[in-house]
Coordinates of C-alpha atoms in Angstrom, one line a residue:
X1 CA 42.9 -95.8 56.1
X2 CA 40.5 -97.6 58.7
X3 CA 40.9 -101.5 58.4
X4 CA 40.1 -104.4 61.2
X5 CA 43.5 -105.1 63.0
X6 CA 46.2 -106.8 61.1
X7 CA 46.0 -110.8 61.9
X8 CA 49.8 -112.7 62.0
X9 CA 49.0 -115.7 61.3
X10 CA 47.9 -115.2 57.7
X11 CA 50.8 -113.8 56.1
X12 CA 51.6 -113.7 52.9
X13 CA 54.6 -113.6 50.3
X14 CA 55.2 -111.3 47.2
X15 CA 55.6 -113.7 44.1
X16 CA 55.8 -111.3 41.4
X17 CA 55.1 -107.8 40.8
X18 CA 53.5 -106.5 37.1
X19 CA 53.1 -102.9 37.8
X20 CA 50.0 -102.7 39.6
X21 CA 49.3 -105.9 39.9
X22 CA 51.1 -108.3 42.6
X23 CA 50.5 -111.8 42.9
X24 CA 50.8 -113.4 46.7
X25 CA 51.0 -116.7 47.7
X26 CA 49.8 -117.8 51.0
X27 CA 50.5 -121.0 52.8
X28 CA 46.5 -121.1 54.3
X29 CA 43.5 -120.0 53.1
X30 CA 43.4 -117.5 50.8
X31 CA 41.8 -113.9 51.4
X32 CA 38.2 -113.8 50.1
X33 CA 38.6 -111.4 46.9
X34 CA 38.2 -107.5 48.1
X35 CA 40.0 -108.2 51.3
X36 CA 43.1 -105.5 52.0
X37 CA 46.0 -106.3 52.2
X38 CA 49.1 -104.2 53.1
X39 CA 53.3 -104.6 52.4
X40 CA 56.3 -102.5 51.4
X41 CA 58.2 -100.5 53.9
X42 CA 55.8 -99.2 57.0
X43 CA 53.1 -101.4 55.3
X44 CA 52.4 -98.3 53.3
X45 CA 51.5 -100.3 49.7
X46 CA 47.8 -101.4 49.5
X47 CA 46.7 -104.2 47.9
X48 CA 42.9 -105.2 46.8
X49 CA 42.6 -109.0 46.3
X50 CA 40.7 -109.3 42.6
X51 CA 41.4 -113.0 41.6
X52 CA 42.2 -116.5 43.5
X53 CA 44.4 -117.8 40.6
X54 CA 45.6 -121.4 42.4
X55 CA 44.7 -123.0 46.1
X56 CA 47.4 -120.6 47.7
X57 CA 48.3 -117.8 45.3
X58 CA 46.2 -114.6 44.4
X59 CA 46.4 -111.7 42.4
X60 CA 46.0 -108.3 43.5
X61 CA 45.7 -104.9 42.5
X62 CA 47.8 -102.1 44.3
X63 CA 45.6 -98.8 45.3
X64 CA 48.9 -96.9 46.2
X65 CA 52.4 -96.4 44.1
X66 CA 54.5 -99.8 44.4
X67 CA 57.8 -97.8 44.5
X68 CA 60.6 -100.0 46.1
X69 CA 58.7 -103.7 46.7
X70 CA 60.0 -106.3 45.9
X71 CA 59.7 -110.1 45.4
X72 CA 59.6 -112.0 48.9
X73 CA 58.2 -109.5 51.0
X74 CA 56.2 -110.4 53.7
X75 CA 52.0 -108.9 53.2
X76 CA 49.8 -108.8 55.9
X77 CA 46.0 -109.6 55.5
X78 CA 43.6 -106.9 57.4
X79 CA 40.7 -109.5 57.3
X80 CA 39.1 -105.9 56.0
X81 CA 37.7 -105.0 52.6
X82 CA 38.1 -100.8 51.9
X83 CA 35.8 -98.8 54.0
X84 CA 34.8 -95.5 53.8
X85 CA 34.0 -93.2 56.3
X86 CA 30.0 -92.6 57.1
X87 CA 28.7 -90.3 59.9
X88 CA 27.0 -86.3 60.0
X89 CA 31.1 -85.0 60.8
X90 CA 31.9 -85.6 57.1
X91 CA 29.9 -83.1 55.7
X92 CA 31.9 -79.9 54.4
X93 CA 35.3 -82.3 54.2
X94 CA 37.0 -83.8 51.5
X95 CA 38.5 -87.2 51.1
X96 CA 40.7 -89.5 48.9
X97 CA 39.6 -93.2 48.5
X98 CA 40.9 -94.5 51.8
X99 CA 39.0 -91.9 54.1
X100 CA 41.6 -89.9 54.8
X101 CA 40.6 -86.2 55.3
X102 CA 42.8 -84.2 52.4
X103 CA 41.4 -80.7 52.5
X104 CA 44.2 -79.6 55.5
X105 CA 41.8 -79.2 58.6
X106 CA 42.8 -81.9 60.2
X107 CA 41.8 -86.0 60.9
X108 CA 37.6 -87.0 60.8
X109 CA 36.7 -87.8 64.3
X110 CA 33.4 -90.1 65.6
X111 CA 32.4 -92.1 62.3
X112 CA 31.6 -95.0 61.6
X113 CA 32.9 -97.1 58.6
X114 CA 31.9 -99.4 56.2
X115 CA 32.7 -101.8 53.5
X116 CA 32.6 -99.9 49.8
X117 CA 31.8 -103.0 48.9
X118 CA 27.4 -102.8 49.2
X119 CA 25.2 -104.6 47.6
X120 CA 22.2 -102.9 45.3
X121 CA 19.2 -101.8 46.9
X122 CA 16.4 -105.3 46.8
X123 CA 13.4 -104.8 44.4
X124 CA 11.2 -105.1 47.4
X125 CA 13.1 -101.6 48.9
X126 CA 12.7 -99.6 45.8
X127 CA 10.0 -97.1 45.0
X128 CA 7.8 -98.2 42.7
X129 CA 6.7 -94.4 42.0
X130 CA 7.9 -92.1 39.1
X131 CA 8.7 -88.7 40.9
X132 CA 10.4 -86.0 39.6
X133 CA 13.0 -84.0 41.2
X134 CA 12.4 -80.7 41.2
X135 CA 16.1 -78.3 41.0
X136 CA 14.3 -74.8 40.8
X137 CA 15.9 -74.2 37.3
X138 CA 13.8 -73.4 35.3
X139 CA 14.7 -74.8 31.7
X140 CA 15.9 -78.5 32.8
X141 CA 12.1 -78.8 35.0
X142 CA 10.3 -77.9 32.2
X143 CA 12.2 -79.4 29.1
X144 CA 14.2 -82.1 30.8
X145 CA 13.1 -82.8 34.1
X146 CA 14.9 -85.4 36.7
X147 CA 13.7 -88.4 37.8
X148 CA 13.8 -88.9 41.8
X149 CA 16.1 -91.4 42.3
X150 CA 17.5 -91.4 38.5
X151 CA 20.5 -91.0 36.8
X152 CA 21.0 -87.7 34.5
X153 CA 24.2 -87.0 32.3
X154 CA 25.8 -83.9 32.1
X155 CA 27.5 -83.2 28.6
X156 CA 29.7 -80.1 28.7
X157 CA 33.5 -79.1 28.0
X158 CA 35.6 -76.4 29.8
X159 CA 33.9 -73.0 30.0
X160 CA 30.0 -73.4 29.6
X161 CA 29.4 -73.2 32.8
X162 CA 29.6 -77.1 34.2
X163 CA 30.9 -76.5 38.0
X164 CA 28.2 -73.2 38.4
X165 CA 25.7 -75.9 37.2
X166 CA 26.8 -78.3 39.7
X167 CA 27.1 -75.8 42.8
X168 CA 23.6 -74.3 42.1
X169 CA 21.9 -78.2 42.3
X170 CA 23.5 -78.2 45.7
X171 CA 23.0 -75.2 46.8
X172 CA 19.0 -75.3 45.6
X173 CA 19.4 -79.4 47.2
X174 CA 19.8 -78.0 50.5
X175 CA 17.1 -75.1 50.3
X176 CA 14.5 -77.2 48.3
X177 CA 15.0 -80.9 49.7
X178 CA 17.0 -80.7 52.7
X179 CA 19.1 -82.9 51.6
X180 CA 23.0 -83.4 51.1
X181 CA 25.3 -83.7 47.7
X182 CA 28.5 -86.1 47.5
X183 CA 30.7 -84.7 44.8
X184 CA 32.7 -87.8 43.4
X185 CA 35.8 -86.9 41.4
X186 CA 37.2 -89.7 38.8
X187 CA 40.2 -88.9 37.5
X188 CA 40.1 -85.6 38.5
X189 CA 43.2 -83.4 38.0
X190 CA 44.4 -82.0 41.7
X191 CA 43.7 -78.3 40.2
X192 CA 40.0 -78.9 39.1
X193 CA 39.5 -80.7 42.6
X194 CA 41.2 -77.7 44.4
X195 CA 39.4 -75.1 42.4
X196 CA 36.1 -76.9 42.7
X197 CA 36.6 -77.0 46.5
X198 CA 37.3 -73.2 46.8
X199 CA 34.4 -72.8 44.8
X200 CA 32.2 -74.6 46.8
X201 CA 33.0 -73.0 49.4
X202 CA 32.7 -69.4 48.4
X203 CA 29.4 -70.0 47.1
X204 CA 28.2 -70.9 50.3
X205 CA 27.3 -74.7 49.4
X206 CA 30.1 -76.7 51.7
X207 CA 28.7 -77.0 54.6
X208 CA 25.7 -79.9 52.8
X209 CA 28.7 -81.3 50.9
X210 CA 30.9 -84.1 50.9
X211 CA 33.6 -84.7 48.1
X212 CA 35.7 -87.8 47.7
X213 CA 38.2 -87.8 45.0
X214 CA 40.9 -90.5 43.3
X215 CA 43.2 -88.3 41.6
X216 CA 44.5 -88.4 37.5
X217 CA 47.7 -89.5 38.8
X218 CA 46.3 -91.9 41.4
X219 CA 46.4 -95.9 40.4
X220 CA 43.5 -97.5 38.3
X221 CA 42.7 -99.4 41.3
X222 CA 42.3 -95.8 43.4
X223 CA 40.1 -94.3 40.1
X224 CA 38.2 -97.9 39.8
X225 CA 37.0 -97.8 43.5
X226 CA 36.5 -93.9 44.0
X227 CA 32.8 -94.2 42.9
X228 CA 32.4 -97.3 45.3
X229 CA 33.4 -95.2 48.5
X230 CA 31.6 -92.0 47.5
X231 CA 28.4 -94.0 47.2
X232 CA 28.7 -95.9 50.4
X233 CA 28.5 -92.3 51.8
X234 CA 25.8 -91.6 49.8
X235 CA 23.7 -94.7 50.8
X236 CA 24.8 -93.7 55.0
X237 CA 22.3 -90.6 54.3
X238 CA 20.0 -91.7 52.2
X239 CA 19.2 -95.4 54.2
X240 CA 20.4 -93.9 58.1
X241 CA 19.3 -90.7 58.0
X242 CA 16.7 -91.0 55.2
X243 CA 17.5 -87.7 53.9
X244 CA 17.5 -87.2 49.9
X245 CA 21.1 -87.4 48.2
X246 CA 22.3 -85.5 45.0
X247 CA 25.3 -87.4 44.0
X248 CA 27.2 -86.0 41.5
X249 CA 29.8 -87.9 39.3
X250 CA 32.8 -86.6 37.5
X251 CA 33.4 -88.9 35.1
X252 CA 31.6 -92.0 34.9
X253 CA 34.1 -92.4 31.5
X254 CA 36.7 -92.2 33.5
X255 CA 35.3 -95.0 35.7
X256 CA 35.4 -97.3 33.1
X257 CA 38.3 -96.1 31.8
X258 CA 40.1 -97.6 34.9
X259 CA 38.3 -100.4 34.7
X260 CA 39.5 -100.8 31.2
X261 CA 43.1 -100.3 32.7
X262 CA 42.3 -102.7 35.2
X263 CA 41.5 -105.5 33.4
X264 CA 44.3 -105.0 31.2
X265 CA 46.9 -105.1 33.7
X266 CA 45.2 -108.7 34.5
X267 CA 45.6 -109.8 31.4
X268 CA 41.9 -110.4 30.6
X269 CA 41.0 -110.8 26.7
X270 CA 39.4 -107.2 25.9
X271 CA 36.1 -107.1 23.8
X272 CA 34.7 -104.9 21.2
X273 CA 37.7 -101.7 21.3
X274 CA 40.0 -102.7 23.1
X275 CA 37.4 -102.6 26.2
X276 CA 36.8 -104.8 29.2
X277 CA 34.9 -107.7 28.7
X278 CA 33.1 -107.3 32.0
X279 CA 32.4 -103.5 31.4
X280 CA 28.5 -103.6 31.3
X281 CA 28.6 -105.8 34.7
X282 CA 30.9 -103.6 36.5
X283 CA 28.8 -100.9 35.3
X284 CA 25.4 -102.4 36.0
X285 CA 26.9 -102.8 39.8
X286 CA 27.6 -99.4 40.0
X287 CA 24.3 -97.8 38.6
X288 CA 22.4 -99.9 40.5
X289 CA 23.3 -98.6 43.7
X290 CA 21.8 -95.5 42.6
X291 CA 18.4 -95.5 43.4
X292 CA 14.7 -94.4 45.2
X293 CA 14.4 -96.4 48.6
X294 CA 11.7 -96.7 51.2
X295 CA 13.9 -94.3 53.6
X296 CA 15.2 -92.1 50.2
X297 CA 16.7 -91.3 47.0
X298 CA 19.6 -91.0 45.7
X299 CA 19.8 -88.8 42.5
X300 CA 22.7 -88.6 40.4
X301 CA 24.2 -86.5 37.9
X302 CA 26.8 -87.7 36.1
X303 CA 29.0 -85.9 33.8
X304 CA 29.9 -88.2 30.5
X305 CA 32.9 -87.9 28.4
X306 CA 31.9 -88.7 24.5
X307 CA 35.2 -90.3 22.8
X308 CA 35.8 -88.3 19.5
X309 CA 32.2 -87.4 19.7
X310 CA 31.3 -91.1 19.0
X311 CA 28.0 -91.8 20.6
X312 CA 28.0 -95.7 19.2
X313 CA 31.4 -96.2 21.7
X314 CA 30.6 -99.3 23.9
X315 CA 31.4 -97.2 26.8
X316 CA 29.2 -94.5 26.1
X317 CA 26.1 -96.9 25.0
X318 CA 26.3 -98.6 28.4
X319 CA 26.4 -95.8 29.8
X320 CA 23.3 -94.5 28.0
X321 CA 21.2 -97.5 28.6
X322 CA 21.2 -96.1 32.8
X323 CA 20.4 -92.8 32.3
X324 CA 17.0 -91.3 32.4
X325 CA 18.1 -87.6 31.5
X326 CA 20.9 -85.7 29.2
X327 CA 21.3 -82.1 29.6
X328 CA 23.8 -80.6 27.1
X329 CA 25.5 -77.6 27.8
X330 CA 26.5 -75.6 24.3
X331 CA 29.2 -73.7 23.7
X332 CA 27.2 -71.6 21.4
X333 CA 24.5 -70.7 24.4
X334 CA 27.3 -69.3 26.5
X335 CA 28.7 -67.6 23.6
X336 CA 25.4 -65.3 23.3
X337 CA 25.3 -64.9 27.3
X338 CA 21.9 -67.2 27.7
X339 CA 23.2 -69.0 30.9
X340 CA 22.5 -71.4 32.2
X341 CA 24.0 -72.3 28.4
X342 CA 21.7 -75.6 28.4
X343 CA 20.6 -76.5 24.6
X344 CA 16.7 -77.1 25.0
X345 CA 16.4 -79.1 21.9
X346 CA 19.8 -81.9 22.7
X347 CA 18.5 -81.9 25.7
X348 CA 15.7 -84.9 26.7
X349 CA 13.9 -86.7 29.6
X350 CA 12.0 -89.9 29.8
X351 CA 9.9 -88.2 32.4
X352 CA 8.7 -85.9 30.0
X353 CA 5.9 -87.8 29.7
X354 CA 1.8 -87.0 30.1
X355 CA 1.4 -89.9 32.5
X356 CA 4.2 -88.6 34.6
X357 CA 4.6 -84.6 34.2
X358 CA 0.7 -84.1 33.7
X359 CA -0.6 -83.3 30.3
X360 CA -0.5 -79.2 30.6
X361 CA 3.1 -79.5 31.4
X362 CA 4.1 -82.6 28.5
X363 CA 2.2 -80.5 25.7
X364 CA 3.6 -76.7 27.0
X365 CA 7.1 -78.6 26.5
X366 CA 6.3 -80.0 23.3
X367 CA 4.8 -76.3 21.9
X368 CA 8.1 -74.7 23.5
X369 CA 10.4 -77.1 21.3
X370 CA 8.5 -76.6 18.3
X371 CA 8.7 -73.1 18.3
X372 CA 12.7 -73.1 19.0
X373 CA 13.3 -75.8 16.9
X374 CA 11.2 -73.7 14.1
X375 CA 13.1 -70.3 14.9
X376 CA 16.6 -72.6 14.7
X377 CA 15.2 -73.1 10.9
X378 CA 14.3 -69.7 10.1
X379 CA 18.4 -68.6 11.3
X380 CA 20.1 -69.0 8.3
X381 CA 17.7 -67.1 6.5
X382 CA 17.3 -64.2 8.8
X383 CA 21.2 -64.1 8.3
X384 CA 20.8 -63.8 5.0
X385 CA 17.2 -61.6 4.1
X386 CA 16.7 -60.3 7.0
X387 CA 13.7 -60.7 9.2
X388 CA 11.3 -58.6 7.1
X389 CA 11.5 -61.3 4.3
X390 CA 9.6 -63.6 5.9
X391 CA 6.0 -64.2 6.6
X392 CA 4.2 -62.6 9.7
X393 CA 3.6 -65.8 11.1
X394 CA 7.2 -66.7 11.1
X395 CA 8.4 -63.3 12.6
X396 CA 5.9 -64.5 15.3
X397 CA 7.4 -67.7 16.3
X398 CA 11.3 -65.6 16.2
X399 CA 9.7 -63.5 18.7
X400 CA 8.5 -65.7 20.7
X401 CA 11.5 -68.4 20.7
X402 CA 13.6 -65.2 21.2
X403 CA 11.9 -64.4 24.3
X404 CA 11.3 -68.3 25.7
X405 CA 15.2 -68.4 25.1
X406 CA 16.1 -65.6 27.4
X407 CA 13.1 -66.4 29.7
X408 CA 15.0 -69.6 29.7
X409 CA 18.2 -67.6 31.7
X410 CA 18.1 -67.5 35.5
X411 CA 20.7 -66.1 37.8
X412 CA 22.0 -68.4 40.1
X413 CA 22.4 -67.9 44.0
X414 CA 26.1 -69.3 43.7
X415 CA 27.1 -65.9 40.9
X416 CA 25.6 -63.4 43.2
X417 CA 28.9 -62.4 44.1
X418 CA 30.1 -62.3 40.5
X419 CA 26.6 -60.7 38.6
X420 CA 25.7 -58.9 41.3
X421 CA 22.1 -60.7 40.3
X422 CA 20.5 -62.0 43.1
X423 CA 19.7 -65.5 42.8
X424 CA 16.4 -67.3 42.0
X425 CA 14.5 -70.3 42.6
X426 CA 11.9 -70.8 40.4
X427 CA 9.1 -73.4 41.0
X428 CA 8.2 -76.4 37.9
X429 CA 4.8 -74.4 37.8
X430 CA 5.6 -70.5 37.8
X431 CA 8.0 -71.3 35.1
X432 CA 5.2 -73.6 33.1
X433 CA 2.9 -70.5 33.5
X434 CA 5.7 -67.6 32.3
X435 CA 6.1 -70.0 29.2
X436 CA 2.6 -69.8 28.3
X437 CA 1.8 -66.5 28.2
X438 CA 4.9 -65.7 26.7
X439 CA 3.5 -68.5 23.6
X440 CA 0.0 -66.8 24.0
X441 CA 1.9 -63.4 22.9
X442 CA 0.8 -61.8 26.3
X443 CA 4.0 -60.0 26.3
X444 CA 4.3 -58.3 22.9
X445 CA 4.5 -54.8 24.2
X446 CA 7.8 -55.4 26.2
X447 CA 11.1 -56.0 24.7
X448 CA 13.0 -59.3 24.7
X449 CA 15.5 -57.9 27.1
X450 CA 12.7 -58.0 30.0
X451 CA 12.8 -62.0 29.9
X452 CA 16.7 -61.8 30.4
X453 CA 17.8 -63.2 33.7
X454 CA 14.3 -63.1 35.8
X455 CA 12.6 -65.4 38.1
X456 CA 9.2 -65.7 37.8
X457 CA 7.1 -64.0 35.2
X458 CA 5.8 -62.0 38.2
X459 CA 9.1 -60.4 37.6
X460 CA 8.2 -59.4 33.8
X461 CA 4.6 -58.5 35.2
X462 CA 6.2 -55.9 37.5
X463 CA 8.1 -54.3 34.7
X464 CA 5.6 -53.9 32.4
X465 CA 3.1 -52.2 35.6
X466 CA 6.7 -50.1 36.0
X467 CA 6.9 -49.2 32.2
X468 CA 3.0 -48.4 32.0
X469 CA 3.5 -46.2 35.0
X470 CA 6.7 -44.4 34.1
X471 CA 4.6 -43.2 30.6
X472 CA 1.4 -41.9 32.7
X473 CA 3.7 -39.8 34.8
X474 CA 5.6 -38.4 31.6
X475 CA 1.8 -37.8 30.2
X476 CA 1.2 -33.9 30.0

């Protein structure tokens, strides 16, 4: 860890030890709260300074394991809050909260480093403009499109297709924007931070990457101040090198889960379940860093864990209240093979608006719900009948959701190597103009399974010239 050098003459003394948290007298003045401080044997325990409880005695939270301190211990005060390491030679590495490279090549040489400790971009700074962020998949620009500069959540369990979802945002990131993605991990187990990592790099996607994690069985104070580091990073390339930033977050629950832990172990009165009564200001600091500048943006996509599926959970209503996207990822979508597995009608946007979108594109989206949300109805008695039971206008609309779902599909750059599909970027207005025709019925000669896993509808175009061809050659 990078800190100012040690001063002597403001020592400290251990005065009791609560787990995590440590309180430390001093016989001057006190460290200003999120000053390091360092004890145990080798100086290897960290301390954060969170609360001046008397004129000489704080309370700190450790950021490493407190194994073997002990009361009467000398600390040492870095005059140094946390930093993080900021600079062009930490893309492709990986990092735990301190700045310390932990993906084996070796130490981070020629950065610069700052305090994780920023404040929120000034109103006079922010863009006043509602842009949207553009991925080159085709079913979040068109149903739920990102805001430039907002924050998106990412609902999803194991096995719908979360990470391939992530990698593909950077990968199309770099291609598209030119810009870099920080992977933050909260609470991240060591085997989905290694796998992710191996991932990343096979696909190709490393090399415009940066990933910072604080580990499951890290501290709270490690998990609380994770998010902090990654986005000081973050704000490096988006305010220094005024470059675009996709910053992805996995999980903001877990964030506030620390923070839960956190206040806990200081003995602070919890609110409404058990909570932290200083969750939605801990969170408001956070978010607020996230934002469009003058110089850039910072977009972020944050994955959010839903406690026994109870959306009224404080944590998950704070949450809420900052984001200006959910995509949803069903299990159901993967289970039929329509991947990306993103459910069209959970999914939303507050840019989906006229003013903002454009009219052609807000009432294309709205037609394109109504006619999956209508063949979602018809299901059950399609199951049941059979589709010849129902009217001619409703085996319309199942033909035409069934196509706009697999039209939907795309294959993705980063499962080349898996599908043997080469990848595709698709622009917000080719896939706009493929969704059209397919609800003008342009496409009723050709089968649903030429809308699976294409680009463009160029792509569709070309196999229906192919299929007219192939029967004027068999013609006698």
């Amino acid at each position: 860890m990078k800190t100012a050098a040690v001063s002597r003459t403001t020592d400290g003394v251990v005065q009791a030890i609560q787990g995590t948290i440590i309180d430390i007298s001093f016989s001057g003045q006190l460290p200003p709260v999120h000053t390091i401080l360092r004890t145990g044997n080798n100086a290897s325990v960290y301390i954060e300074v969170l609360l001046h409880l008397e004129p000489h005695l704080l309370r700190g939270i450790a950021l490493t394991p407190t194994r073997g301190l002990s009361r009467g211990m000398k600390v040492s005060n870095t005059d140094s809050p946390l930093l993080a390491p900021v600079g062009k030679n930490i893309l492709s590495r990986m990092f735990n909260i301190f700045g310390q490279a932990i993906d084996g090549l070796g130490p981070i040489n020629d950065v610069s480093w700052r305090s994780i400790h920023q404040p929120a971009p000034s109103l006079l700074r922010r863009s006043a403009k509602s842009e949207i962020f553009e991925t080159g998949i085709k079913v979040i620009d068109v149903l739920a499109p990102l805001e430039r500069g907002g924050k998106a959540g990412l609902f999803g369990g194991a096995g719908v297709g979360k990470t391939v979802l992530l990698t593909e945002m950077i990968h199309n990131m770099r291609g598209k924007h030119h810009g870099v993605s920080i992977f933050c991990g909260i609470g991240e187990r060591c085997r989905e931070g290694e796998e992710l990592y191996r991932d990343m790099r096979d696909a190709g996607v490393l090399p415009n990457t940066v990933l910072v994690f604080g580990q499951m069985d890290e501290p709270p104070g490690c998990r609380f101040r994770v998010g902090n580091a990654a986005l000081t990073m973050a704000e490096y390339f988006r305010d220094d090198e005024r470059r675009d930033v996709l910053l992805l977050i996995d999980n903001i629950f877990r964030f506030i889960q620390a923070g839960s832990e956190v206040s806990g172990l200081l003995g602070q009165i919890p609110s409404r379940l058990g909570y932290q009564p200083t969750l939605s200001t801990e969170l408001y600091r956070f978010q607020e860093r996230i934002a469009s500048t003058d110089a850039g943006a910072i977009t972020s996509l944050q994955a959010v864990y839903v406690p026994a599926d109870d959306f009224t959970d404080p944590a998950v209503v704070h949450t809420f209240s900052h984001l200006s996207a959910s995509i949803v990822l069903s299990r159901k979508k993967a289970s039929e093979g329509l991947f990306p597995a993103i459910d069209p009608l959970e999914s939303y946007s507050k840019m989906l608006s006229a003013d903002i979108v454009g009219k052609r594109h807000y009432l294309l989206a709205q037609e394109i719900r109504k006619t999956l949300a209508e063949y979602e109805e018809l299901k059950d008695i399609i199951a049941m009948l059979g589709i010849e039971e129902i009217s001619k206008e409703n085996q319309r609309t199942v033909r035409r959701a069934r196509k706009l779902e697999r039209f939907l599909t795309q294959p993705f750059v980063t499962t080349e190597q898996f599908s043997g599909i080469p990848g595709k970027l698709v622009s917000t207005q080719e896939a706009l103009d493929g969704c059209e025709k397919i609800l003008q019925d342009a496409f009723d000669d050709l089968p649903e399974s030429a809308f699976y896993m294409v680009g463009s509808i160029g792509e569709v175009e070309a196999k229906r010239k192919e299929q007219a061809d192939g029967k004027r050659s068999d013609a006698p």
